[in-house]
XYZ file of C-alpha atoms in Angstrom:
315
model
C 7.166 -11.841 21.958
C 7.980 -12.323 25.375
C 6.259 -10.335 28.274
C 8.655 -8.454 30.612
C 5.754 -7.170 33.268
C 2.154 -6.883 33.467
C 0.128 -3.897 34.253
C -3.229 -5.102 35.612
C -4.185 -7.950 33.081
C -2.191 -6.446 30.421
C 1.148 -8.074 29.459
C 3.918 -5.716 28.388
C 6.526 -6.913 25.970
C 10.034 -5.533 25.353
C 8.926 -3.915 21.904
C 5.624 -2.483 23.629
C 8.105 -0.819 26.076
C 9.995 0.699 23.288
C 7.070 2.196 21.394
C 6.183 3.750 24.826
C 9.397 5.396 25.464
C 9.988 6.347 22.120
C 6.660 8.402 21.919
C 7.427 9.682 25.099
C 10.926 10.620 23.601
C 9.209 12.116 20.541
C 6.709 14.284 22.305
C 9.086 15.587 24.687
C 11.738 16.463 22.181
C 9.203 18.021 19.847
C 7.997 20.243 22.614
C 11.745 21.295 23.296
C 12.276 21.831 19.978
C 8.929 23.692 18.704
C 8.853 25.766 22.315
C 12.431 26.772 22.729
C 14.417 26.730 19.590
C 11.334 27.312 16.733
C 9.023 29.482 19.055
C 5.920 27.600 18.416
C 2.854 28.761 20.703
C 2.452 26.572 23.762
C -1.545 26.650 22.722
C -0.464 25.011 19.196
C 1.678 22.431 21.151
C -1.247 21.672 23.295
C -3.444 20.758 20.439
C -0.646 18.701 18.623
C 0.185 16.453 21.695
C -3.252 14.845 22.297
C -3.888 14.386 18.485
C 0.162 13.313 17.853
C -0.737 10.334 20.210
C -3.814 9.151 18.415
C -2.819 9.692 14.743
C 0.422 7.706 15.963
C -1.439 4.691 17.286
C -4.023 4.482 14.384
C -1.520 5.311 11.552
C 0.951 2.378 13.462
C -1.936 0.078 13.788
C -3.398 0.738 10.379
C -0.297 0.240 8.055
C 0.429 -2.887 10.572
C -3.083 -4.471 9.862
C -2.753 -3.455 5.875
C 0.280 -5.885 5.872
C -1.087 -8.824 7.686
C -3.253 -10.784 5.742
C -4.463 -12.950 8.499
C -6.153 -9.729 10.193
C -7.097 -8.644 6.779
C -9.306 -11.948 6.352
C -10.242 -11.696 10.422
C -11.672 -8.299 11.138
C -12.065 -9.059 14.529
C -8.642 -8.932 15.259
C -8.207 -5.760 13.862
C -9.691 -3.976 16.955
C -7.720 -6.052 19.399
C -4.884 -3.649 19.510
C -3.992 -4.934 22.761
C -2.357 -7.615 21.279
C 0.111 -5.720 20.077
C 1.007 -5.165 16.087
C 2.300 -1.966 15.371
C 4.641 -0.460 12.286
C 7.192 2.187 13.357
C 6.927 3.865 9.840
C 3.289 4.301 10.104
C 3.193 5.752 13.754
C 5.845 8.066 12.379
C 3.434 9.181 9.400
C 0.496 9.937 11.987
C 2.934 11.953 14.273
C 3.901 14.007 11.247
C 0.139 14.389 9.939
C -1.147 15.609 13.537
C 1.814 18.482 13.184
C 0.842 19.533 9.865
C -2.892 19.125 10.726
C -2.245 21.456 14.176
C -0.446 24.168 11.807
C -3.410 24.199 9.446
C -6.171 24.285 12.492
C -4.210 26.977 14.089
C -3.667 28.982 10.991
C 0.304 28.901 11.028
C 2.060 29.951 8.507
C 5.396 29.077 10.124
C 6.319 25.610 9.912
C 8.195 25.238 13.574
C 6.040 22.310 14.367
C 6.141 20.357 11.630
C 10.177 20.657 11.408
C 10.596 20.095 15.500
C 8.132 16.646 14.796
C 10.465 15.702 11.749
C 13.459 16.006 13.700
C 12.161 14.355 16.975
C 11.200 11.001 15.395
C 14.662 10.426 14.536
C 16.043 9.568 17.890
C 12.514 8.152 18.988
C 12.880 5.734 15.890
C 16.344 4.861 17.203
C 15.170 3.743 20.667
C 12.634 1.408 19.002
C 15.533 -0.477 16.651
C 17.191 -1.023 20.370
C 14.334 -2.846 21.444
C 13.972 -4.678 17.845
C 17.396 -6.187 18.789
C 15.524 -7.957 21.753
C 12.702 -9.665 19.471
C 13.116 -11.572 16.812
C 12.640 -8.695 14.234
C 14.678 -5.981 12.659
C 17.176 -9.014 11.050
C 18.301 -9.105 7.625
C 19.078 -11.808 5.326
C 22.193 -13.938 5.487
C 25.899 -12.049 4.828
C 27.575 -14.285 2.190
C 30.565 -12.254 1.862
C 33.307 -13.054 4.388
C 34.288 -9.362 4.758
C 31.160 -8.381 6.070
C 30.900 -11.362 8.695
C 31.983 -9.637 11.733
C 28.767 -7.267 10.987
C 26.534 -10.444 11.691
C 24.096 -11.550 13.806
C 23.106 -15.235 14.583
C 19.991 -16.131 13.652
C 18.245 -18.549 16.144
C 15.998 -20.185 13.290
C 18.953 -20.984 11.036
C 22.123 -20.640 12.746
C 23.520 -18.446 10.122
C 24.937 -14.644 10.362
C 22.581 -12.476 9.399
C 22.547 -8.543 8.836
C 21.694 -6.868 11.862
C 19.678 -4.230 9.962
C 18.390 -3.007 13.338
C 21.642 -1.551 14.311
C 22.048 -0.141 10.702
C 18.601 1.619 11.321
C 19.601 2.750 14.515
C 23.109 4.176 13.469
C 21.465 5.716 10.531
C 18.532 7.629 12.548
C 20.884 8.907 14.824
C 23.638 10.290 12.228
C 20.506 11.861 10.493
C 19.194 13.281 13.657
C 22.823 14.962 14.485
C 23.293 16.578 10.842
C 19.820 17.947 10.921
C 20.196 19.333 14.528
C 23.381 20.939 13.553
C 21.604 22.657 10.645
C 18.525 23.492 12.855
C 20.630 25.175 15.661
C 23.188 26.978 12.933
C 20.092 28.443 11.501
C 17.167 28.333 13.886
C 14.147 29.969 13.560
C 14.800 30.908 9.551
C 15.307 27.304 8.875
C 12.916 25.753 10.761
C 10.212 28.104 9.512
C 10.757 26.954 5.682
C 8.793 23.679 4.856
C 11.833 22.664 3.042
C 13.246 21.803 6.185
C 10.987 18.776 7.311
C 10.712 18.038 3.629
C 14.584 17.191 3.282
C 14.409 15.150 6.650
C 11.453 13.321 5.169
C 13.682 12.605 2.028
C 16.559 11.560 3.158
C 15.432 9.170 6.116
C 12.856 7.630 3.514
C 15.819 7.082 0.806
C 17.963 5.170 3.434
C 15.021 3.381 4.808
C 14.322 1.924 1.698
C 17.790 0.813 1.038
C 17.780 -0.807 4.460
C 14.202 -2.273 4.012
C 15.329 -4.213 0.887
C 18.018 -5.519 3.412
C 15.757 -7.246 5.504
C 14.234 -10.554 5.636
C 10.841 -10.049 7.913
C 7.940 -10.637 5.683
C 5.136 -10.374 7.718
C 4.559 -6.809 6.749
C 3.804 -7.642 3.368
C 0.686 -7.388 0.813
C 0.987 -9.847 -1.609
C 4.424 -9.436 -2.914
C 4.601 -6.032 -1.801
C 6.105 -4.751 1.424
C 4.292 -2.390 2.978
C 7.032 -0.804 4.797
C 8.662 -0.077 1.781
C 5.529 1.183 -0.244
C 5.074 3.579 2.896
C 8.541 4.971 2.557
C 8.118 5.412 -1.002
C 5.234 7.420 -0.681
C 7.138 9.371 1.912
C 10.085 10.079 -0.656
C 7.472 11.063 -3.100
C 5.932 13.365 -1.152
C 8.361 16.311 -0.662
C 9.356 15.825 -4.455
C 5.276 16.810 -5.466
C 5.011 19.608 -3.009
C 8.790 21.037 -4.455
C 7.957 20.328 -7.934
C 4.354 22.178 -7.753
C 6.276 25.090 -5.964
C 8.868 25.185 -8.981
C 5.917 25.289 -11.444
C 4.085 27.788 -9.783
C 7.173 30.197 -9.470
C 8.617 32.789 -11.386
C 10.496 30.540 -13.657
C 8.561 26.884 -14.333
C 10.237 24.245 -15.787
C 9.657 23.240 -19.351
C 7.360 20.001 -19.958
C 10.116 18.242 -21.704
C 12.669 18.714 -18.541
C 9.609 17.789 -16.490
C 9.122 14.635 -18.523
C 12.798 13.915 -17.806
C 12.552 13.942 -14.170
C 9.711 11.447 -14.346
C 11.490 9.517 -16.403
C 14.729 9.189 -14.692
C 12.443 8.800 -11.333
C 10.298 5.689 -13.198
C 13.550 4.253 -14.220
C 15.026 4.208 -10.755
C 12.075 2.891 -8.950
C 11.747 0.219 -11.575
C 15.305 -0.502 -11.538
C 15.370 -0.645 -7.827
C 12.085 -2.971 -7.717
C 13.812 -5.484 -10.060
C 16.968 -5.630 -7.779
C 14.714 -6.102 -4.811
C 13.318 -9.139 -6.429
C 16.676 -10.305 -7.597
C 18.064 -9.842 -4.197
C 15.572 -12.617 -3.057
C 16.606 -14.923 -5.729
C 19.672 -13.996 -6.718
C 23.476 -15.315 -5.694
C 25.138 -11.897 -6.054
C 23.285 -9.812 -2.872
C 26.209 -7.255 -3.072
C 25.993 -6.102 -6.517
C 22.227 -5.969 -5.919
C 22.379 -3.438 -2.778
C 24.914 -1.579 -4.584
C 22.454 -0.878 -7.624
C 19.739 -0.119 -5.142
C 21.779 2.676 -3.299
C 22.619 3.992 -6.208
C 19.309 4.263 -7.601
C 17.864 5.675 -4.638
C 21.028 8.308 -4.506
C 19.787 9.260 -8.037
C 16.465 10.347 -6.742
C 17.553 11.980 -3.623
C 19.748 14.233 -5.998
C 16.651 14.856 -7.951
C 14.544 15.724 -4.897
C 17.223 17.623 -3.482
C 17.895 19.515 -7.027
C 14.173 20.307 -7.039
C 14.332 21.894 -3.501
C 17.000 24.158 -4.664
C 15.059 25.439 -7.749
C 11.691 26.129 -5.668
C 13.846 28.379 -3.445
C 14.862 29.801 -6.746
C 11.911 30.417 -7.620
């Protein structure tokens, strides 16, 4: 990556600058939403702020290292964090983990901090996607259908038109932010106090990211044949499902075992078909078909999640 400036002896890249700006934006927006809209105490936010910086840094670095075989075989490189190498999704997980831990440490039953942090990471991620456009990451596979050529950007290495996935992710994050901000402002403290608000953001965001991740051709974040980013996004998607499923089973109208078995079978089938289509996207010629099938799989999975959310509220 090209250095754009130096601070002392440390070089600063465009992506590094983007990480800094995104982190500041996430903290500032969390403060605004948590303190003004969700009425979180200043003491809780004061504990959250430094913890979020540490955990976002650690998780961002950890996920990158897990997906970089060269670092796994050379542990010395792992601690050389100043050379760069961070995962956006890992940093987001660390940021949300800090909000959850802060609520636990402060004995908060109201989930305004987690809700605020979940919403704040969306524009922060959008900022980072813009900086990805300045460097050679966030690009997708070659555009094969003539109708979509206008969307493409030229790959410097091959000269072909490829999907600018970083732009799709930028738009997706901002649209998601606008939708959930409207929901938050309309229902204010009542809605933000529910864990369902943050879990719903996590569900829709991770679902969209799984589809977009499958369009990428950036293989530096891979363990064997499994993209670590995609594995992390699947974890983010399954977490709300498990929480809602537990709430349903503990409620006044628990789900029958046969119905629960059907849910897990549907999810397993969708995940299996998604993985198969991801492999076909790498090797097959009908990429549009593969993209459509993966979107349908993720849509069904999202519908299952949101249905469980509704059932958990009824219980």
